[in-house]
Short mmCIF file of C-alpha atoms in Angstrom, two decimals:
data_model
loop_
_atom_site.label_atom_id
_atom_site.label_comp_id
_atom_site.label_asym_id
_atom_site.label_seq_id
_atom_site.Cartn_x
_atom_site.Cartn_y
_atom_site.Cartn_z
CA MET C 745 -32.51 5.31 72.48
CA ASN C 746 -31.02 4.58 69.05
CA LEU C 747 -28.10 2.24 68.50
CA ALA C 748 -25.69 5.07 67.83
CA SER C 749 -26.21 6.56 71.29
CA ALA C 750 -26.25 3.34 73.35
CA SER C 751 -23.09 3.23 75.41
CA VAL C 752 -20.67 0.34 75.75
CA THR C 753 -19.32 -0.35 79.24
CA VAL C 754 -15.75 -1.59 79.42
CA GLY C 755 -14.84 -3.50 82.56
CA THR C 756 -12.90 -6.60 83.51
CA GLY C 757 -15.10 -8.96 81.50
CA PRO C 758 -15.03 -9.60 77.76
CA LEU C 759 -16.69 -7.33 75.25
CA LEU C 760 -19.43 -8.68 72.99
CA PHE C 761 -19.08 -8.76 69.22
CA SER C 762 -21.91 -6.23 69.10
CA ASP C 763 -19.96 -3.92 71.42
CA VAL C 764 -17.04 -3.87 69.02
CA THR C 765 -19.16 -3.12 65.98
CA ALA C 766 -21.15 -0.47 67.87
CA VAL C 767 -18.03 1.49 68.84
CA ALA C 768 -16.16 0.87 65.59
CA ARG C 769 -18.97 1.55 63.15
CA ARG C 770 -21.58 3.61 65.00
CA ASP C 771 -19.43 5.68 67.37
CA ALA C 772 -21.16 4.32 70.47
CA PRO C 773 -19.76 6.09 73.55
CA VAL C 774 -17.52 4.17 75.92
CA VAL C 775 -18.04 4.07 79.68
CA LEU C 776 -15.41 2.69 82.06
CA ALA C 777 -16.64 0.49 84.91
CA THR C 778 -15.73 2.02 88.27
CA ASP C 779 -14.86 -1.28 89.92
CA ALA C 780 -12.55 -2.15 87.05
CA LEU C 781 -10.78 1.20 87.37
CA ASP C 782 -10.25 0.44 91.06
CA GLY C 783 -8.64 -2.84 90.03
CA VAL C 784 -6.41 -1.02 87.55
CA ALA C 785 -5.23 1.29 90.36
CA ALA C 786 -4.56 -1.65 92.69
CA THR C 787 -2.41 -3.40 90.10
CA ARG C 788 -0.52 -0.21 89.41
CA ARG C 789 0.63 -0.15 93.01
CA ILE C 790 2.44 -3.44 92.38
CA ILE C 791 4.27 -1.88 89.43
CA ASP C 792 5.20 1.18 91.49
CA GLY C 793 6.69 -1.10 94.14
CA LEU C 794 8.78 -3.02 91.64
CA ALA C 795 9.97 0.21 90.07
CA GLN C 796 11.81 0.93 93.33
CA ASP C 797 13.54 -2.47 93.32
CA VAL C 798 17.27 -2.50 92.63
CA HIS C 799 16.82 -5.73 90.68
CA PRO C 800 15.73 -5.39 87.03
CA HIS C 801 12.16 -6.22 85.99
CA TYR C 802 11.33 -6.55 82.30
CA GLY C 803 9.28 -3.70 80.93
CA ILE C 804 9.56 -1.75 84.18
CA SER C 805 13.26 -1.11 84.65
CA THR C 806 14.77 -2.71 81.53
CA GLY C 807 14.88 -2.25 77.80
CA PHE C 808 12.73 -4.29 75.47
CA GLY C 809 13.01 -7.22 73.10
CA ALA C 810 16.66 -7.98 72.45
CA LEU C 811 17.55 -5.25 74.99
CA ALA C 812 15.60 -6.91 77.81
CA THR C 813 18.72 -7.36 79.96
CA THR C 814 19.66 -3.67 79.90
CA PHE C 815 18.88 -1.97 83.25
CA ILE C 816 17.45 1.55 82.99
CA GLU C 817 17.85 4.04 85.83
CA SER C 818 14.68 5.53 87.28
CA ASP C 819 15.30 9.04 85.95
CA ARG C 820 15.38 7.71 82.37
CA ARG C 821 12.31 5.52 82.42
CA ALA C 822 9.78 8.10 81.23
CA GLN C 823 12.03 8.70 78.26
CA LEU C 824 12.30 4.92 77.80
CA GLN C 825 8.53 4.50 77.54
CA ALA C 826 8.10 7.45 75.20
CA SER C 827 11.02 6.29 73.06
CA LEU C 828 9.49 2.84 72.83
CA VAL C 829 6.25 4.22 71.45
CA ARG C 830 7.92 6.68 69.07
CA SER C 831 10.30 4.10 67.63
CA HIS C 832 7.59 1.47 67.20
CA ALA C 833 5.25 3.89 65.40
CA ALA C 834 7.00 2.96 62.18
CA GLY C 835 4.07 2.07 59.93
CA SER C 836 4.06 2.80 56.23
CA GLY C 837 1.59 2.88 53.39
CA PRO C 838 -2.08 3.89 53.10
CA GLU C 839 -4.16 4.78 56.12
CA VAL C 840 -6.11 1.96 57.72
CA GLU C 841 -9.89 2.40 57.80
CA ARG C 842 -11.38 4.37 60.67
CA GLU C 843 -13.54 1.47 61.85
CA VAL C 844 -10.50 -0.77 62.14
CA VAL C 845 -8.59 1.76 64.23
CA ARG C 846 -11.56 2.29 66.53
CA ALA C 847 -11.99 -1.46 66.99
CA LEU C 848 -8.28 -1.79 67.73
CA MET C 849 -8.41 0.99 70.32
CA LEU C 850 -11.48 -0.41 72.04
CA LEU C 851 -9.89 -3.84 72.36
CA ARG C 852 -6.64 -2.41 73.76
CA LEU C 853 -8.72 -0.43 76.24
CA SER C 854 -10.53 -3.62 77.21
CA THR C 855 -7.22 -5.29 78.05
CA LEU C 856 -6.07 -2.26 80.04
CA MET C 857 -9.26 -2.48 82.08
CA THR C 858 -8.61 -6.09 83.07
CA GLY C 859 -6.06 -4.83 85.57
CA ARG C 860 -3.43 -7.22 84.27
CA THR C 861 -1.25 -4.67 82.45
CA GLY C 862 -0.13 -2.41 85.29
CA VAL C 863 -1.04 0.95 83.78
CA ARG C 864 -2.43 3.84 85.80
CA PRO C 865 -6.16 4.57 85.55
CA VAL C 866 -5.41 7.81 83.70
CA VAL C 867 -4.06 5.85 80.74
CA ALA C 868 -7.34 3.94 80.32
CA GLU C 869 -9.36 7.09 80.90
CA THR C 870 -7.42 8.97 78.21
CA TYR C 871 -7.81 6.12 75.76
CA ALA C 872 -11.58 6.17 76.34
CA ALA C 873 -11.63 9.96 75.97
CA LEU C 874 -10.04 9.74 72.52
CA LEU C 875 -12.64 7.21 71.40
CA ASN C 876 -15.49 9.31 72.74
CA ALA C 877 -14.14 12.46 71.08
CA GLY C 878 -13.98 10.66 67.74
CA ILE C 879 -10.22 11.16 67.50
CA THR C 880 -8.74 8.47 65.27
CA PRO C 881 -4.96 8.01 65.13
CA VAL C 882 -3.48 7.54 61.68
CA VAL C 883 -2.47 3.89 61.41
CA HIS C 884 -0.75 2.57 58.31
CA GLU C 885 -1.28 -0.57 56.23
CA TYR C 886 2.19 -2.02 56.79
CA GLY C 887 4.24 -2.48 59.94
CA SER C 888 2.79 -5.36 61.94
CA LEU C 889 4.20 -8.89 61.90
CA GLY C 890 1.52 -10.05 64.32
CA CYS C 891 4.07 -10.74 67.08
CA SER C 892 4.49 -9.26 69.63
CA GLY C 893 0.97 -8.60 68.53
CA ASP C 894 0.26 -5.53 66.39
CA LEU C 895 3.14 -3.41 67.64
CA ALA C 896 3.32 -0.68 65.01
CA PRO C 897 -0.44 -0.07 64.67
CA LEU C 898 -0.85 0.07 68.44
CA ALA C 899 2.16 2.38 68.76
CA HIS C 900 0.55 4.90 66.40
CA CYS C 901 -2.47 4.90 68.74
CA ALA C 902 -0.24 5.25 71.80
CA LEU C 903 1.40 8.27 70.20
CA ALA C 904 -2.00 9.96 70.11
CA VAL C 905 -2.51 9.25 73.82
CA MET C 906 0.81 11.08 74.36
CA GLY C 907 -0.42 14.01 72.27
CA GLU C 908 1.91 13.19 69.42
CA GLY C 909 1.71 11.76 65.92
CA ARG C 910 -1.05 12.40 63.40
CA VAL C 911 -4.76 11.88 63.90
CA ARG C 912 -8.09 12.64 62.30
CA ASP C 913 -10.70 14.45 64.34
CA ALA C 914 -14.39 13.51 64.40
CA ALA C 915 -14.93 15.41 61.15
CA GLY C 916 -12.09 13.52 59.46
CA THR C 917 -9.67 16.45 59.40
CA LEU C 918 -6.01 15.45 59.49
CA MET C 919 -4.05 17.20 62.26
CA GLY C 920 -1.36 16.75 64.88
CA GLY C 921 -2.20 14.74 67.98
CA ALA C 922 -1.46 17.67 70.30
CA SER C 923 -3.89 19.95 68.46
CA ALA C 924 -6.65 17.35 68.42
CA LEU C 925 -6.36 16.58 72.13
CA ALA C 926 -6.27 20.27 73.02
CA ALA C 927 -9.40 20.95 70.95
CA ALA C 928 -11.17 18.10 72.75
CA GLY C 929 -9.97 19.20 76.20
CA ILE C 930 -7.93 16.02 76.72
CA THR C 931 -4.62 16.17 78.60
CA PRO C 932 -1.87 14.09 76.97
CA VAL C 933 -0.41 11.30 79.12
CA VAL C 934 3.22 11.26 80.19
CA LEU C 935 3.90 7.54 80.27
CA ALA C 936 5.33 5.94 83.39
CA GLU C 937 7.02 2.57 83.89
CA LYS C 938 5.45 -0.32 81.97
CA GLU C 939 2.83 1.85 80.26
CA GLY C 940 4.39 2.20 76.84
CA LEU C 941 4.81 -1.56 76.66
CA ALA C 942 1.22 -2.14 77.81
CA LEU C 943 -0.10 0.11 75.05
CA ILE C 944 1.56 -1.73 72.17
CA ASN C 945 1.58 -5.45 73.06
CA GLY C 946 -1.60 -7.10 71.79
CA THR C 947 -3.55 -8.80 69.03
CA ASP C 948 -6.08 -5.98 68.98
CA GLY C 949 -5.77 -4.99 65.32
CA MET C 950 -6.15 -8.46 63.88
CA LEU C 951 -8.87 -9.30 66.42
CA GLY C 952 -10.81 -6.14 65.66
CA MET C 953 -10.75 -6.95 61.96
CA LEU C 954 -11.83 -10.53 62.70
CA VAL C 955 -14.88 -9.35 64.66
CA LEU C 956 -15.85 -6.90 61.92
CA ALA C 957 -15.34 -9.61 59.29
CA LEU C 958 -17.61 -12.00 61.16
CA ALA C 959 -20.38 -9.39 61.15
CA ASP C 960 -19.97 -8.88 57.42
CA LEU C 961 -19.75 -12.58 56.57
CA SER C 962 -22.86 -13.37 58.57
CA ARG C 963 -24.81 -11.01 56.32
CA LEU C 964 -23.08 -12.18 53.12
CA LEU C 965 -23.57 -15.90 53.69
CA THR C 966 -27.31 -15.40 54.11
CA THR C 967 -27.24 -13.22 51.00
CA ALA C 968 -25.44 -16.06 49.19
CA ASP C 969 -28.41 -18.31 49.95
CA VAL C 970 -30.74 -15.63 48.58
CA ALA C 971 -28.67 -15.30 45.40
CA ALA C 972 -28.56 -19.07 44.95
CA ALA C 973 -32.33 -19.32 45.35
CA MET C 974 -32.80 -16.59 42.74
CA SER C 975 -30.64 -18.56 40.32
CA VAL C 976 -32.46 -21.83 41.00
CA GLU C 977 -35.79 -20.22 40.17
CA ALA C 978 -34.56 -18.32 37.13
CA LEU C 979 -32.69 -21.31 35.69
CA LEU C 980 -35.69 -23.62 36.16
CA GLY C 981 -33.88 -25.72 38.71
CA THR C 982 -35.35 -27.91 41.41
CA ASP C 983 -35.51 -27.62 45.17
CA ALA C 984 -35.79 -31.41 45.60
CA ALA C 985 -32.15 -31.77 46.67
CA TYR C 986 -32.73 -29.41 49.61
CA ALA C 987 -35.29 -31.68 51.30
CA ALA C 988 -34.76 -31.94 55.03
CA ASP C 989 -34.56 -35.73 55.07
CA LEU C 990 -31.82 -35.71 52.43
CA GLN C 991 -29.87 -33.08 54.32
CA ALA C 992 -30.20 -35.05 57.55
CA LEU C 993 -28.26 -37.91 55.96
CA ARG C 994 -25.22 -35.68 56.35
CA PRO C 995 -25.75 -33.86 59.66
CA GLN C 996 -23.44 -30.91 59.15
CA LEU C 997 -24.89 -27.97 61.06
CA GLY C 998 -24.22 -25.20 58.57
CA GLN C 999 -25.46 -27.30 55.68
CA ALA C 1000 -28.78 -27.83 57.43
CA GLN C 1001 -29.12 -24.09 58.02
CA SER C 1002 -28.40 -23.20 54.42
CA ALA C 1003 -30.76 -25.86 53.05
CA ALA C 1004 -33.51 -24.63 55.36
CA ASN C 1005 -32.95 -21.11 54.06
CA LEU C 1006 -33.23 -22.29 50.48
CA ARG C 1007 -36.45 -24.18 51.16
CA ARG C 1008 -38.02 -21.10 52.72
CA LEU C 1009 -36.80 -18.80 49.98
CA LEU C 1010 -38.21 -21.05 47.26
CA ALA C 1011 -41.51 -21.84 48.96
CA GLY C 1012 -44.58 -21.09 46.87
CA SER C 1013 -42.66 -20.48 43.66
CA PRO C 1014 -44.82 -20.57 40.51
CA LEU C 1015 -41.62 -20.85 38.47
CA LEU C 1016 -40.59 -24.05 40.23
CA ALA C 1017 -44.13 -25.39 40.06
CA SER C 1018 -44.25 -24.74 36.32
CA HIS C 1019 -41.92 -27.63 35.57
CA ALA C 1020 -42.34 -29.82 38.66
CA GLY C 1021 -43.71 -33.32 38.54
CA PRO C 1022 -42.86 -36.63 36.85
CA ASP C 1023 -42.13 -34.96 33.52
CA ASP C 1024 -39.61 -32.52 34.98
CA PRO C 1025 -36.44 -32.86 32.87
CA THR C 1026 -34.34 -31.48 35.75
CA VAL C 1027 -33.18 -34.70 37.33
CA GLN C 1028 -30.01 -33.16 38.68
CA ASP C 1029 -29.01 -29.52 38.75
CA ALA C 1030 -25.39 -28.53 38.29
CA TYR C 1031 -23.28 -28.58 41.42
CA SER C 1032 -23.28 -24.78 41.73
CA MET C 1033 -27.02 -25.01 42.44
CA ARG C 1034 -27.51 -28.50 43.87
CA CYS C 1035 -24.55 -28.28 46.27
CA ALA C 1036 -25.13 -24.72 47.48
CA PRO C 1037 -26.10 -25.91 51.00
CA GLN C 1038 -22.95 -27.99 51.25
CA VAL C 1039 -20.63 -25.12 50.30
CA HIS C 1040 -22.50 -22.30 52.00
CA GLY C 1041 -22.97 -24.56 55.03
CA ALA C 1042 -19.28 -25.40 55.28
CA ALA C 1043 -18.61 -21.66 55.14
CA ARG C 1044 -21.00 -21.15 58.05
CA ASP C 1045 -19.29 -23.86 60.09
CA THR C 1046 -15.90 -22.30 59.43
CA MET C 1047 -17.29 -18.93 60.48
CA ASP C 1048 -18.62 -20.47 63.70
CA HIS C 1049 -15.15 -21.82 64.49
CA ALA C 1050 -13.65 -18.38 63.83
CA ALA C 1051 -16.27 -16.83 66.11
CA SER C 1052 -15.28 -19.24 68.87
CA VAL C 1053 -11.63 -18.20 68.56
CA ALA C 1054 -12.65 -14.53 68.55
CA SER C 1055 -14.78 -15.03 71.68
CA HIS C 1056 -11.84 -16.54 73.54
CA GLU C 1057 -9.58 -13.73 72.40
CA LEU C 1058 -12.10 -11.11 73.57
CA ALA C 1059 -11.90 -12.71 77.01
CA SER C 1060 -8.09 -12.48 77.02
CA ALA C 1061 -5.70 -10.06 78.71
CA VAL C 1062 -2.89 -9.92 76.17
CA ASP C 1063 0.25 -8.10 77.30
CA ASN C 1064 3.87 -8.87 78.04
CA PRO C 1065 4.72 -8.94 80.84
CA VAL C 1066 1.43 -9.26 82.69
CA VAL C 1067 0.60 -8.79 86.33
CA THR C 1068 -0.94 -12.06 87.49
CA LEU C 1069 -3.78 -12.37 89.95
CA ASP C 1070 -1.32 -13.29 92.70
CA GLY C 1071 0.83 -10.23 91.99
CA ARG C 1072 3.66 -11.70 89.89
CA VAL C 1073 4.95 -9.74 86.93
CA GLN C 1074 5.55 -12.48 84.40
CA SER C 1075 6.77 -12.58 80.81
CA ASN C 1076 4.69 -14.77 78.53
CA GLY C 1077 3.87 -15.50 74.89
CA ASN C 1078 0.17 -14.67 74.77
CA PHE C 1079 0.79 -11.84 72.33
CA HIS C 1080 1.47 -14.29 69.50
CA GLY C 1081 -1.25 -13.93 66.89
CA ALA C 1082 -1.38 -17.53 65.60
CA PRO C 1083 -4.89 -18.40 66.89
CA VAL C 1084 -6.37 -15.31 65.26
CA GLY C 1085 -4.18 -15.46 62.16
CA TYR C 1086 -5.21 -19.00 61.32
CA VAL C 1087 -8.94 -18.31 61.33
CA LEU C 1088 -8.51 -15.08 59.39
CA ASP C 1089 -6.90 -17.19 56.68
CA PHE C 1090 -9.66 -19.81 56.94
CA LEU C 1091 -12.24 -17.10 56.28
CA ALA C 1092 -10.38 -15.86 53.21
CA ILE C 1093 -10.68 -19.40 51.83
CA VAL C 1094 -14.41 -19.34 52.61
CA ALA C 1095 -14.91 -16.00 50.85
CA ALA C 1096 -13.08 -17.22 47.75
CA ASP C 1097 -15.02 -20.47 47.47
CA VAL C 1098 -18.49 -19.04 48.07
CA ALA C 1099 -17.73 -16.34 45.48
CA SER C 1100 -16.46 -18.96 43.06
CA MET C 1101 -19.72 -20.90 43.27
CA SER C 1102 -21.73 -17.71 42.83
CA GLU C 1103 -19.77 -16.76 39.70
CA ARG C 1104 -20.45 -20.20 38.20
CA ARG C 1105 -24.19 -19.67 38.66
CA THR C 1106 -23.91 -16.25 37.04
CA ASP C 1107 -22.16 -17.81 34.07
CA ARG C 1108 -24.98 -20.36 33.62
CA HIS C 1109 -27.51 -17.55 33.20
CA LEU C 1110 -25.57 -16.21 30.23
CA ASP C 1111 -24.87 -19.46 28.35
CA ALA C 1112 -27.70 -20.29 25.95
CA SER C 1113 -26.70 -23.94 26.00
CA ARG C 1114 -27.33 -24.15 29.74
CA ASN C 1115 -29.87 -21.47 30.67
CA LYS C 1116 -32.96 -23.33 29.42
CA GLY C 1117 -34.34 -21.01 26.82
CA LEU C 1118 -33.03 -17.59 27.78
CA PRO C 1119 -31.24 -15.46 25.16
CA PRO C 1120 -27.45 -15.59 24.98
CA PHE C 1121 -25.93 -13.29 27.63
CA LEU C 1122 -29.51 -12.21 28.42
CA ALA C 1123 -29.14 -9.72 25.57
CA GLN C 1124 -32.11 -7.76 24.21
CA GLU C 1125 -31.02 -8.03 20.55
CA VAL C 1126 -28.58 -10.86 20.11
CA GLY C 1127 -25.59 -9.81 18.01
CA VAL C 1128 -26.20 -6.11 18.57
CA ASP C 1129 -26.33 -6.18 22.36
CA SER C 1130 -23.78 -7.85 24.66
CA GLY C 1131 -26.19 -8.07 27.56
CA LEU C 1132 -24.48 -9.00 30.83
CA MET C 1133 -21.46 -10.64 29.19
CA ILE C 1134 -18.89 -8.32 30.74
CA ALA C 1135 -20.58 -8.25 34.15
CA GLN C 1136 -19.63 -11.93 34.33
CA TYR C 1137 -16.06 -10.99 33.35
CA THR C 1138 -16.02 -8.62 36.32
CA ALA C 1139 -17.19 -11.37 38.66
CA ALA C 1140 -14.64 -13.78 37.22
CA GLY C 1141 -11.83 -11.27 37.66
CA ILE C 1142 -12.79 -10.73 41.29
CA VAL C 1143 -12.95 -14.47 41.93
CA SER C 1144 -9.48 -14.90 40.49
CA GLU C 1145 -8.24 -12.21 42.86
CA LEU C 1146 -10.00 -13.87 45.80
CA LYS C 1147 -8.19 -17.12 45.05
CA ARG C 1148 -4.87 -15.31 45.32
CA LEU C 1149 -5.99 -13.69 48.57
CA ALA C 1150 -6.89 -17.15 49.91
CA VAL C 1151 -3.21 -18.08 50.04
CA PRO C 1152 -2.59 -18.06 53.80
CA ALA C 1153 -0.47 -15.39 55.43
CA SER C 1154 -0.16 -17.34 58.67
CA VAL C 1155 2.16 -19.97 57.18
CA ASP C 1156 4.74 -17.25 56.66
CA SER C 1157 7.18 -16.07 59.30
CA ILE C 1158 10.10 -13.69 59.09
CA PRO C 1159 12.45 -13.24 62.06
CA SER C 1160 12.88 -9.85 63.70
CA SER C 1161 14.41 -8.13 66.76
CA ALA C 1162 17.84 -9.74 66.40
CA MET C 1163 16.24 -13.21 66.37
CA GLN C 1164 14.43 -12.67 69.70
CA GLU C 1165 11.17 -12.62 67.77
CA ASP C 1166 12.15 -15.53 65.53
CA HIS C 1167 8.63 -16.73 64.72
CA VAL C 1168 5.80 -14.35 63.94
CA SER C 1169 2.13 -14.87 63.05
CA MET C 1170 1.51 -12.42 60.18
CA GLY C 1171 -2.02 -12.15 61.59
CA TRP C 1172 -2.31 -8.48 60.69
CA ALA C 1173 -1.55 -9.32 57.05
CA ALA C 1174 -4.15 -12.11 57.16
CA ALA C 1175 -6.71 -9.63 58.45
CA ARG C 1176 -5.90 -6.98 55.88
CA LYS C 1177 -6.33 -9.36 52.95
CA LEU C 1178 -9.54 -10.76 54.44
CA ARG C 1179 -11.08 -7.31 54.27
CA HIS C 1180 -10.39 -7.26 50.53
CA SER C 1181 -11.82 -10.76 50.23
CA ILE C 1182 -15.07 -9.77 51.93
CA ASP C 1183 -15.43 -6.76 49.66
CA GLY C 1184 -14.91 -9.00 46.64
CA LEU C 1185 -17.42 -11.58 47.83
CA GLY C 1186 -20.09 -8.92 48.21
CA ARG C 1187 -19.47 -7.70 44.65
CA VAL C 1188 -19.64 -11.17 43.14
CA LEU C 1189 -22.92 -11.88 44.95
CA ALA C 1190 -24.30 -8.54 43.75
CA ILE C 1191 -23.55 -9.46 40.14
CA GLU C 1192 -25.34 -12.79 40.58
CA VAL C 1193 -28.36 -11.02 42.10
CA MET C 1194 -28.40 -8.55 39.19
CA THR C 1195 -28.10 -11.32 36.61
CA ALA C 1196 -30.72 -13.56 38.22
CA ALA C 1197 -33.13 -10.61 38.44
CA ARG C 1198 -32.85 -10.11 34.69
CA SER C 1199 -33.36 -13.82 34.03
CA LEU C 1200 -36.47 -13.79 36.21
CA ASP C 1201 -37.89 -10.89 34.22
CA LEU C 1202 -37.22 -12.76 30.99
CA ARG C 1203 -39.24 -15.74 32.27
CA ALA C 1204 -42.46 -13.66 32.23
CA PRO C 1205 -45.34 -14.36 32.39
CA LEU C 1206 -44.03 -16.93 34.88
CA VAL C 1207 -43.20 -15.27 38.18
CA PRO C 1208 -40.95 -16.15 41.11
CA GLY C 1209 -42.10 -16.96 44.61
CA PRO C 1210 -42.88 -14.17 47.08
CA ALA C 1211 -39.44 -13.90 48.72
CA ILE C 1212 -37.42 -13.95 45.53
CA GLY C 1213 -39.95 -11.66 43.85
CA ALA C 1214 -39.39 -9.14 46.63
CA VAL C 1215 -35.63 -9.21 46.05
CA ARG C 1216 -36.13 -8.79 42.30
CA ASP C 1217 -38.40 -5.82 42.98
CA LEU C 1218 -35.76 -4.29 45.26
CA VAL C 1219 -33.16 -4.62 42.50
CA ARG C 1220 -35.51 -2.81 40.15
CA THR C 1221 -35.43 0.25 42.42
CA VAL C 1222 -31.79 0.84 41.49
CA ALA C 1223 -31.38 -0.97 38.14
CA ASP C 1224 -33.64 -1.17 35.10
CA GLY C 1225 -34.95 -4.45 33.75
CA PRO C 1226 -34.08 -6.10 30.44
CA GLY C 1227 -33.44 -3.83 27.48
CA HIS C 1228 -30.80 -2.66 25.08
CA ASP C 1229 -27.25 -2.28 26.36
CA ARG C 1230 -26.59 0.58 28.75
CA PHE C 1231 -23.89 1.79 31.14
CA LEU C 1232 -23.74 -1.12 33.62
CA SER C 1233 -21.20 -0.02 36.18
CA PRO C 1234 -23.53 2.32 38.13
CA GLU C 1235 -26.15 -0.44 38.35
CA ILE C 1236 -23.58 -2.94 39.61
CA GLU C 1237 -22.37 -0.49 42.26
CA ALA C 1238 -25.93 0.27 43.34
CA ILE C 1239 -26.68 -3.43 43.83
CA VAL C 1240 -23.34 -3.86 45.64
CA GLY C 1241 -24.68 -1.24 48.04
CA LEU C 1242 -27.90 -3.21 48.55
CA VAL C 1243 -25.86 -6.30 49.40
CA ALA C 1244 -23.48 -4.41 51.69
CA THR C 1245 -26.24 -2.78 53.74
CA GLY C 1246 -28.14 -6.04 54.11
CA ALA C 1247 -31.06 -4.73 52.05
CA VAL C 1248 -31.10 -7.81 49.80
CA ARG C 1249 -31.27 -10.14 52.77
CA ASP C 1250 -33.84 -7.96 54.50
CA ALA C 1251 -36.13 -7.89 51.46
CA ALA C 1252 -36.27 -11.68 51.46
CA GLU C 1253 -36.69 -11.93 55.24
CA ARG C 1254 -39.74 -9.70 55.18
CA LEU C 1255 -41.46 -12.62 53.41
CA THR C 1256 -39.67 -15.62 54.92
CA GLY C 1257 -39.07 -14.40 58.46
CA PRO C 1258 -35.51 -14.42 59.86
CA LEU C 1259 -33.10 -16.60 57.91
CA ALA C 1260 -30.15 -18.38 59.48
#
């Protein structure tokens, strides 16, 4: 069975990171655990009982937010729930990527299946049916303050469950929610007490983007080690600073992993051997090479912390109010996105700094005063050709943008809902900018890989070690070697693709074995 067809079971327990990426990116089908559905039904009976109570209960027989003290008669409550969803589906701007919406929907479904939200089983079943039919609600870039969770993005998804709003079908065709559900044989849900609220209160959008970002950064940080190793070889650097005993003097976990990667990537390098020994003039490489394990390692440690936060959030039942295990319906603040927002911002800092170090290595390749005998800008005919001069400009421009994106969103807060929601997380905004940061990091690394590959070719007849040679050979399948100036943009984009798919990392690992 291939990965695309392997199903993901949603029950009362937490989803795995791999579950989220499988559904979001590979359209893995979703299966609902029968015992969890039984629990959903049992909790719903508590809500049905409270709906008959003459005393108001928030989210069941009252308004919402600043209107939480307004009692709503039973014959108006279906309208109340539908009105809640319609009014909160107030997003604006470009459409959010399909994978983000699918991750968001899966995570909301996971919370529904905990039995802590009070919805009927049919709500969870319909949510799963939309995912399995490939129906993706149109969610917009702007609208979420990250508290109470991602209200507007989730409301656009809830509209689709009601057979309203706009969606894209499995083929990507834009259409009305009613038409899409009818074509898929899915009956729209008429929301009952508590259900509209349960569908829109959660950190699912920002969490989904965090999980996807962690998958991407895991690949990119290993690729950063590969790119750094290519530069060390091509710039006639030394691997002496990566020795295990030196690294052990500062026992940071990520640093040790990155240094180990570099040692394996550089093993058996004729280029390094060509200038090794007591006469080696390279006493100390520049920081962008010598300190790569320290920077890439700190990035790994930050990513591990973010993964810990994401794991805890995947195990959460985020709604307001919730139905507790002992049957209370209790308001709470678990929808606040601060834990997720903070680490999303941390990762944007990581992306900016790793990219900054990569761009500095790229620049060294092009500077004849620092590249140890290579032509200026790696040009074929100096003065006539510009070589890779402007490729470095592109990397520098991206790095400058990444520094702006590293300014944290989570330190901002703007009050809403008549001061009831007087402190918000801005976690959605942190997640959105992190996606741009990750894209930029991949592009900067691709430019370093392209530049280092050309430098390696110019060192002939000296050759790189097996792992780095394999990466250089991969680059040559999509980009020509040294020569007169040519149209560079297509080559850059092709190498960006190799980085994004993991092909650069994979080419090295076929020689080194799995890298950390």
